[in-house]
XYZ file of C-alpha atoms in Angstrom:
146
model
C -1.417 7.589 5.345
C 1.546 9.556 4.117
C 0.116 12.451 1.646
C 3.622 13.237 0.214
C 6.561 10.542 -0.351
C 9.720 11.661 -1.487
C 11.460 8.455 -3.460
C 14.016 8.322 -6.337
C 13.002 4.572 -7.696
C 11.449 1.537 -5.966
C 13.670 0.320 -3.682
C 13.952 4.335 -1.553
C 9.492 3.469 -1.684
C 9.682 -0.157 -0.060
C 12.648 0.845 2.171
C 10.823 4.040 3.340
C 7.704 2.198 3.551
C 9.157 -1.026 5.731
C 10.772 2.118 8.055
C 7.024 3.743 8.398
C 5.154 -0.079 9.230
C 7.439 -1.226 11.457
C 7.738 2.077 13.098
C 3.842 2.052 13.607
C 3.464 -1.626 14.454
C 6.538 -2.336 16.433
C 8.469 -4.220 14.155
C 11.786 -4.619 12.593
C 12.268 -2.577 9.135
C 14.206 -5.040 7.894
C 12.300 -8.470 8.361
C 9.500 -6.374 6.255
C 11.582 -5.202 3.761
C 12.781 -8.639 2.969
C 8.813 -9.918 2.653
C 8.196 -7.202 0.181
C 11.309 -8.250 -1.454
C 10.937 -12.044 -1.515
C 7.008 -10.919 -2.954
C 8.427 -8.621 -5.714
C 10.843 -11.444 -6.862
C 7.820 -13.368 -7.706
C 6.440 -10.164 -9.899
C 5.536 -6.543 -9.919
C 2.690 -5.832 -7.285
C 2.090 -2.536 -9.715
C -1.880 -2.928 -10.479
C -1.154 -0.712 -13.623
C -2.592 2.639 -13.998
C -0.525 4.254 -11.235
C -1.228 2.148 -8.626
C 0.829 -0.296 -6.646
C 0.362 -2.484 -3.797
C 3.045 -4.650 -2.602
C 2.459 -6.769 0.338
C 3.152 -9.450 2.085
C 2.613 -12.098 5.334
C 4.829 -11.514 8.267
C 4.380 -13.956 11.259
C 5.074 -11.020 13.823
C 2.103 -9.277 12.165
C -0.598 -9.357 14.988
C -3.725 -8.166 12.081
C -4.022 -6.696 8.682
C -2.346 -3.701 8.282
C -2.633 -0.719 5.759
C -0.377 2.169 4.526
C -1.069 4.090 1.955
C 1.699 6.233 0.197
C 1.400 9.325 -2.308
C 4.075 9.885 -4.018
C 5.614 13.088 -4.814
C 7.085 11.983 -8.539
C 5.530 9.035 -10.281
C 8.241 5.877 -10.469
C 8.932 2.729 -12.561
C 7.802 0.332 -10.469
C 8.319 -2.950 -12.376
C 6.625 -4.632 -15.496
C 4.987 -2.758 -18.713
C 3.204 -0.693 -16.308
C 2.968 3.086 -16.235
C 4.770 4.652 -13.114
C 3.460 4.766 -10.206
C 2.333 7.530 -7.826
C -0.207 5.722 -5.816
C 1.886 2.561 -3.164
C -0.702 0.619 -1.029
C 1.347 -1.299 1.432
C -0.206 -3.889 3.004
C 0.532 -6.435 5.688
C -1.212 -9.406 7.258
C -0.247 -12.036 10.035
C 1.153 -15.132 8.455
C -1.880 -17.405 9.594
C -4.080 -14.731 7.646
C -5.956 -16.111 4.903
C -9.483 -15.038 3.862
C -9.020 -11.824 5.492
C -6.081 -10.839 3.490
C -7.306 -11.896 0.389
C -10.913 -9.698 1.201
C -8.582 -6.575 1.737
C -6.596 -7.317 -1.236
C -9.492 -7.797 -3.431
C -11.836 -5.037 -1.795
C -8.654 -2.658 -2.825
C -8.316 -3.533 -6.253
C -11.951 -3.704 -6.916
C -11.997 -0.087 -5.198
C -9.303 1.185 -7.407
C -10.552 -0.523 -10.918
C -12.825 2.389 -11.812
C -9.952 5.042 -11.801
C -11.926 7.458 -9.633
C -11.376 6.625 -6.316
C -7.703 6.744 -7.724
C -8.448 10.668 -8.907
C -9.850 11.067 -5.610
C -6.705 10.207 -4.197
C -4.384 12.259 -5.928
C -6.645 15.261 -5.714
C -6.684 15.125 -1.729
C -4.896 18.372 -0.273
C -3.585 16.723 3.056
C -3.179 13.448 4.988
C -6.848 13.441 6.393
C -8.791 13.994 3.106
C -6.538 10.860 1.717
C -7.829 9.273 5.179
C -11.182 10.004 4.484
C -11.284 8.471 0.733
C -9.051 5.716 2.224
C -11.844 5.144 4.824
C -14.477 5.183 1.901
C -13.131 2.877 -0.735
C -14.104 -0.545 1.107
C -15.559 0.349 4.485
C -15.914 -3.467 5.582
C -12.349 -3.988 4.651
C -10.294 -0.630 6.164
C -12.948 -0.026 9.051
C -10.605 -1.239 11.965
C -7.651 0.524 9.922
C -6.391 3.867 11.510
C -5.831 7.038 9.241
């Protein structure tokens, strides 16, 4: 979870965001920034209403993987959608099929509502976002660290 992302426009988000995943998991910054690119080519992963969730399958990817990003400035992120100030990153090995597609679903059905989404940008700090994080689809983020 990072409570407070400082980015000018999309690409500083999915470069800054490639930098934090592959720092965590051991990876190369690069080979995920191209995933998230070659995904964005094929649209905007902006869910509207804020909200944004680009992700992608990475065969060095050993399981799903979660990031969530608050933004300090809402940004264009692609499409007729409103900025966004709310970036879900997510990553799953390349072999991953129903898995990924729970998470991805679980998410967006979590976020439809819009408060879980108020939750989120009313958290004070990095552990309160953990803790809604945590709550918004327990089956799908429970082997996720915050």
């Amino acid at each position: 979870v990072i409570a407070s992302l400082q980015a000018a426009d999309k690409e500083q988000v999915l470069d800054q965001l490639s930098a934090r995943a592959a720092s965590l998991l051991g990876l190369d910054a690069g080979c995920i920034r191209e995933a998230l690119a070659a995904r964005e080519r094929l649209g905007s992963t902006s869910l509207g209403r804020g909200i944004a969730m680009p992700h992608a399958r990475l065969a060095s990817v050993e399981r799903v993987f979660l990031l969530l990003a608050r933004l300090d400035r809402p940004i264009e992120f692609g499409g007729d959608d409103p900025p966004v100030d709310l970036v879900f990153l997510l990553l799953a090995p390349q072999a991953a099929g129903c898995e990924y597609l729970h998470m991805l679903a679980a998410l967006a059905k979590s976020l439809r509502d819009g408060t879980t989404a108020c939750r989120l940008r009313a958290a004070k700090d990095q552990a309160e976002l953990g803790r809604v994080l945590a709550g918004m689809a327990p089956a799908a983020t429970r082997r996720i660290p915050v």
